[in-house]
Short mmCIF file of C-alpha atoms and ligand atoms in Angstrom, two decimals:
data_model
loop_
_atom_site.label_atom_id
_atom_site.label_comp_id
_atom_site.label_asym_id
_atom_site.label_seq_id
_atom_site.Cartn_x
_atom_site.Cartn_y
_atom_site.Cartn_z
CA MET U 20 0.00 0.00 0.00
CA SER U 21 1.29 3.42 -0.92
CA GLU U 22 1.53 5.99 1.87
CA TYR U 23 -0.45 8.33 -0.34
CA ILE U 24 -3.96 7.59 -1.53
CA ILE U 25 -3.69 10.28 -4.21
CA GLU U 26 -0.61 11.69 -5.92
CA THR U 27 -0.42 13.86 -9.00
CA ARG U 28 2.61 14.33 -11.22
CA ASN U 29 2.94 17.39 -13.42
CA LEU U 30 -0.79 17.56 -13.93
CA ARG U 31 -1.77 19.83 -16.78
CA LYS U 32 -5.17 20.53 -18.31
CA VAL U 33 -5.58 22.75 -21.33
CA TYR U 34 -9.07 23.65 -22.52
CA ASP U 35 -8.96 24.06 -26.26
CA THR U 36 -11.92 26.14 -27.35
CA ASN U 37 -12.58 27.62 -30.80
CA ASP U 38 -10.32 30.62 -30.61
CA SER U 39 -8.31 30.26 -27.41
CA LYS U 40 -6.46 27.84 -25.21
CA VAL U 41 -6.80 28.06 -21.46
CA ALA U 42 -4.23 26.27 -19.30
CA ALA U 43 -6.50 25.57 -16.33
CA LEU U 44 -3.96 23.32 -14.59
CA ASN U 45 -0.31 24.12 -15.00
CA GLY U 46 1.80 21.38 -13.46
CA ILE U 47 0.07 20.42 -10.22
CA GLU U 48 2.08 18.21 -7.88
CA MET U 49 0.12 17.15 -4.85
CA LYS U 50 0.09 14.26 -2.41
CA VAL U 51 -2.79 13.28 -0.17
CA LYS U 52 -2.35 10.80 2.66
CA ARG U 53 -4.92 8.16 3.44
CA GLY U 54 -7.54 9.58 5.80
CA GLU U 55 -6.39 13.15 5.36
CA THR U 56 -8.69 16.14 4.80
CA VAL U 57 -7.29 18.64 2.31
CA GLY U 58 -8.72 22.00 1.29
CA VAL U 59 -8.28 23.45 -2.19
CA MET U 60 -8.49 27.23 -2.10
CA GLY U 61 -8.07 30.01 -4.64
CA VAL U 62 -9.91 32.78 -6.41
CA SER U 63 -12.53 32.13 -9.07
CA GLY U 64 -10.95 30.79 -12.25
CA SER U 65 -7.80 29.51 -10.51
CA GLY U 66 -8.47 25.89 -11.52
CA LYS U 67 -10.10 24.40 -8.41
CA SER U 68 -13.03 22.73 -10.14
CA THR U 69 -10.84 21.52 -12.98
CA LEU U 70 -8.48 19.93 -10.44
CA LEU U 71 -11.36 18.21 -8.69
CA HIS U 72 -12.78 16.93 -11.99
CA VAL U 73 -9.45 15.48 -13.02
CA LEU U 74 -8.83 13.96 -9.56
CA GLY U 75 -12.33 12.53 -9.84
CA THR U 76 -11.52 11.00 -13.26
CA LEU U 77 -14.48 12.88 -14.73
CA ASP U 78 -12.04 14.47 -17.15
CA ARG U 79 -8.69 13.25 -18.49
CA PRO U 80 -5.67 15.54 -18.05
CA THR U 81 -3.84 16.94 -21.07
CA GLU U 82 -0.58 15.82 -19.50
CA GLY U 83 0.64 14.22 -16.29
CA ASP U 84 -0.67 11.50 -14.02
CA VAL U 85 -3.13 10.95 -11.22
CA ILE U 86 -2.01 8.07 -9.05
CA TYR U 87 -4.45 6.35 -6.69
CA ASP U 88 -2.74 4.12 -4.18
CA GLY U 89 0.23 3.68 -6.49
CA GLU U 90 -1.83 3.05 -9.63
CA GLU U 91 -1.77 5.44 -12.56
CA ILE U 92 -5.53 5.72 -12.86
CA PHE U 93 -5.83 7.08 -16.40
CA ALA U 94 -4.23 3.91 -17.73
CA ARG U 95 -7.73 2.49 -17.28
CA THR U 96 -10.38 2.53 -19.99
CA ASP U 97 -13.36 4.86 -19.68
CA GLN U 98 -15.53 1.94 -18.62
CA GLU U 99 -13.05 0.90 -15.93
CA LEU U 100 -12.89 4.52 -14.77
CA ALA U 101 -16.68 4.63 -14.46
CA TYR U 102 -16.53 1.54 -12.24
CA PHE U 103 -13.72 3.08 -10.19
CA ARG U 104 -15.70 6.29 -9.69
CA ASN U 105 -18.81 4.41 -8.65
CA ARG U 106 -16.99 2.23 -6.11
CA GLU U 107 -14.12 4.27 -4.80
CA LEU U 108 -15.12 7.93 -5.05
CA GLY U 109 -17.96 10.03 -3.70
CA PHE U 110 -18.83 13.42 -5.17
CA VAL U 111 -20.55 16.39 -3.54
CA PHE U 112 -21.06 19.61 -5.48
CA GLN U 113 -22.32 23.09 -4.65
CA PHE U 114 -25.66 22.23 -6.20
CA HIS U 115 -26.76 18.83 -5.04
CA TYR U 116 -27.76 17.29 -8.40
CA LEU U 117 -30.31 15.07 -6.71
CA LEU U 118 -32.93 13.58 -9.00
CA PRO U 119 -36.02 15.73 -8.37
CA GLU U 120 -38.60 13.05 -9.13
CA PHE U 121 -37.12 10.57 -6.67
CA SER U 122 -37.31 10.40 -2.88
CA ALA U 123 -34.33 10.96 -0.61
CA LEU U 124 -34.07 7.21 -0.13
CA GLU U 125 -34.21 6.47 -3.86
CA ASN U 126 -31.52 9.08 -4.51
CA VAL U 127 -29.27 7.39 -1.98
CA LEU U 128 -30.01 3.95 -3.46
CA MET U 129 -28.94 5.20 -6.89
CA PRO U 130 -25.16 4.60 -6.73
CA GLY U 131 -25.81 0.99 -5.73
CA LEU U 132 -28.41 0.46 -8.44
CA ILE U 133 -26.06 1.99 -11.01
CA GLY U 134 -23.34 -0.31 -9.69
CA GLY U 135 -25.57 -3.33 -10.40
CA MET U 136 -26.84 -4.11 -6.91
CA GLU U 137 -30.39 -5.07 -6.06
CA ARG U 138 -32.58 -2.66 -4.18
CA ARG U 139 -33.04 -5.04 -1.23
CA GLU U 140 -29.23 -5.42 -0.88
CA MET U 141 -28.88 -1.66 -0.72
CA GLU U 142 -31.89 -0.60 1.29
CA GLU U 143 -30.49 -1.19 4.75
CA SER U 144 -27.28 0.75 4.13
CA ALA U 145 -29.12 3.57 2.35
CA VAL U 146 -31.57 3.98 5.23
CA GLY U 147 -28.68 3.73 7.70
CA MET U 148 -26.75 6.41 5.83
CA LEU U 149 -29.75 8.76 5.78
CA GLU U 150 -30.20 8.18 9.52
CA ARG U 151 -26.51 8.91 9.96
CA VAL U 152 -26.85 12.32 8.29
CA GLY U 153 -29.90 13.13 10.44
CA LEU U 154 -32.63 12.46 7.87
CA GLY U 155 -34.14 9.24 9.17
CA ALA U 156 -37.53 10.95 9.23
CA ARG U 157 -37.25 12.26 5.66
CA LEU U 158 -36.80 9.07 3.64
CA SER U 159 -39.76 9.56 1.33
CA HIS U 160 -39.38 13.31 0.85
CA ARG U 161 -38.40 14.55 -2.58
CA PRO U 162 -35.55 17.06 -2.87
CA GLY U 163 -38.01 19.92 -3.46
CA GLU U 164 -39.59 19.16 -0.10
CA LEU U 165 -36.28 19.52 1.76
CA SER U 166 -34.28 22.57 2.87
CA GLY U 167 -30.96 23.43 1.19
CA GLY U 168 -29.00 21.95 4.08
CA GLU U 169 -31.12 18.79 4.06
CA GLN U 170 -30.66 18.41 0.31
CA GLN U 171 -26.90 18.63 0.81
CA ARG U 172 -27.14 15.97 3.55
CA VAL U 173 -28.92 13.67 1.10
CA ALA U 174 -26.15 14.36 -1.44
CA ILE U 175 -23.55 13.47 1.21
CA ALA U 176 -25.44 10.29 2.13
CA ARG U 177 -25.51 9.38 -1.58
CA ALA U 178 -21.77 10.08 -1.88
CA CYS U 179 -20.97 7.88 1.14
CA VAL U 180 -23.42 5.01 0.79
CA LEU U 181 -20.95 2.69 -0.96
CA ARG U 182 -18.24 3.68 1.53
CA PRO U 183 -15.88 5.34 -0.95
CA ARG U 184 -12.22 5.74 -0.12
CA VAL U 185 -12.27 9.39 -1.15
CA ILE U 186 -14.85 12.18 -1.15
CA LEU U 187 -14.32 15.02 -3.60
CA ALA U 188 -16.40 18.05 -2.70
CA ASP U 189 -16.60 21.24 -4.79
CA GLU U 190 -17.85 24.25 -2.78
CA PRO U 191 -20.28 21.99 -0.85
CA THR U 192 -21.30 24.84 1.46
CA GLY U 193 -21.24 27.54 -1.21
CA ASN U 194 -24.99 27.71 -1.48
CA LEU U 195 -25.76 27.56 2.26
CA ASP U 196 -25.91 30.11 5.05
CA GLN U 197 -23.04 30.13 7.55
CA ASP U 198 -24.63 27.97 10.26
CA THR U 199 -25.95 25.37 7.84
CA GLY U 200 -22.59 25.31 6.07
CA SER U 201 -20.84 24.84 9.38
CA SER U 202 -23.04 21.86 10.29
CA ILE U 203 -22.36 20.34 6.87
CA MET U 204 -18.64 20.68 7.64
CA ASP U 205 -19.23 18.96 11.02
CA LEU U 206 -20.77 16.09 9.11
CA PHE U 207 -17.87 15.78 6.64
CA LEU U 208 -15.35 15.72 9.49
CA GLN U 209 -17.38 13.11 11.41
CA LEU U 210 -17.54 10.87 8.32
CA ASN U 211 -13.81 11.30 7.88
CA GLU U 212 -13.24 10.13 11.47
CA GLU U 213 -15.79 7.34 11.51
CA TYR U 214 -15.07 5.77 8.15
CA GLY U 215 -11.55 7.01 7.48
CA ILE U 216 -12.72 8.57 4.22
CA THR U 217 -10.13 10.86 2.69
CA ILE U 218 -11.61 14.25 1.79
CA VAL U 219 -10.50 16.78 -0.80
CA LEU U 220 -12.74 19.82 -0.48
CA VAL U 221 -12.78 22.99 -2.57
CA SER U 222 -13.75 26.17 -0.79
CA HIS U 223 -12.78 29.78 -1.11
CA ASP U 224 -14.13 30.35 2.43
CA VAL U 225 -11.31 30.44 4.99
CA THR U 226 -13.62 29.61 7.92
CA ILE U 227 -14.45 26.35 6.14
CA ALA U 228 -10.93 25.54 4.96
CA VAL U 229 -9.25 26.07 8.36
CA ARG U 230 -11.18 23.10 9.70
CA LEU U 231 -9.32 20.72 7.39
CA ASP U 232 -5.93 19.10 8.11
CA ARG U 233 -4.17 20.97 5.34
CA ARG U 234 -4.76 23.48 2.52
CA ILE U 235 -3.34 24.16 -0.90
CA ARG U 236 -3.94 27.42 -2.71
CA LEU U 237 -4.16 27.65 -6.49
CA LEU U 238 -3.57 30.58 -8.79
CA ASP U 239 -3.60 30.28 -12.57
CA GLY U 240 -3.53 26.51 -12.32
CA LYS U 241 -0.49 26.36 -10.07
CA ILE U 242 -0.08 25.68 -6.36
CA ILE U 243 1.15 28.95 -4.88
CA ASP U 244 0.86 28.10 -1.19
CA GLU U 245 0.54 25.07 1.09
CA ASN U 246 -0.05 25.03 4.82
N1 ADP C 311 -15.07 23.46 -20.05
C1 ADP C 311 -14.25 24.51 -20.15
N2 ADP C 311 -13.88 24.99 -21.35
C2 ADP C 311 -13.02 26.03 -21.46
N3 ADP C 311 -12.47 26.67 -20.41
C3 ADP C 311 -12.80 26.23 -19.18
C4 ADP C 311 -13.70 25.14 -18.98
N4 ADP C 311 -13.84 24.93 -17.65
C5 ADP C 311 -13.05 25.84 -17.04
N5 ADP C 311 -12.44 26.64 -17.95
C6 ADP C 311 -11.48 27.72 -17.66
O1 ADP C 311 -10.42 27.16 -16.89
C7 ADP C 311 -10.03 28.05 -15.85
C8 ADP C 311 -10.21 27.37 -14.50
O2 ADP C 311 -11.60 27.15 -14.27
P1 ADP C 311 -12.16 26.39 -12.99
O3 ADP C 311 -11.41 25.14 -12.81
O4 ADP C 311 -13.64 26.28 -13.15
O5 ADP C 311 -11.78 27.42 -11.82
P2 ADP C 311 -12.40 27.61 -10.36
O6 ADP C 311 -13.18 26.38 -10.00
O7 ADP C 311 -11.21 27.83 -9.47
O8 ADP C 311 -13.26 28.83 -10.41
C9 ADP C 311 -10.88 29.30 -16.02
O9 ADP C 311 -10.12 30.22 -16.76
C10 ADP C 311 -12.08 28.81 -16.79
O10 ADP C 311 -12.61 29.84 -17.58
MG1 MG C 312 -15.14 26.14 -9.39
#
């Protein structure tokens, strides 16, 4: 087992649009230890979301490697990457992307169903996960019937239901008021302690980022500060 669950080597991502090229990542070298919580900070446009997408294998880098537990992950095919994402990674975004027509429980069942499990195999862990995030009494509510903080709790339950090794969160409190955001951070840190899930979390909010073990700061696709 590698000491680091995630390592990147000279990670570069260039967006090639019609008339311009944007180097969104410009040689990122980072290492994340198993069980660590790491904040990614930086002004708008500095490359935070791009970094999270590439770490999450949602997008291939233009150059460089992402190494999970010693394995160069982009050596895998797209289909193998989809399986890896489903089993090993959990995603939480600023906007929850819950399916509006489905209940909280059904949304949390979804990763398992997509991964080929039967509903009855999944149900106990999905209910347990919703209880864990404080929504045991909201199983049959649809997202539109829940508050912003509750919706984000459902999204976190969905991200954690298959017990991923890593959670990647992009501005998960960006759409919430301070107190609600703070309680969402409590939840992330509890899940990190209880399950040992490694967390990489993007936030430009210092009061959020100081609660993590460590922070990196990006500017123009480069790491300009680590502490
Ligand atoms: N799909 C895309 N196509 C072209 N340019 C993009 C795309 N996504 C992001 N960019 C550009 O890449 C840079 C970094 O963007 P992003 O990673 O979203 O930054 P952040 O999340 O820190 O605000 C910005 O200049 C942005 O305009
Ligand atoms: Mg962003």
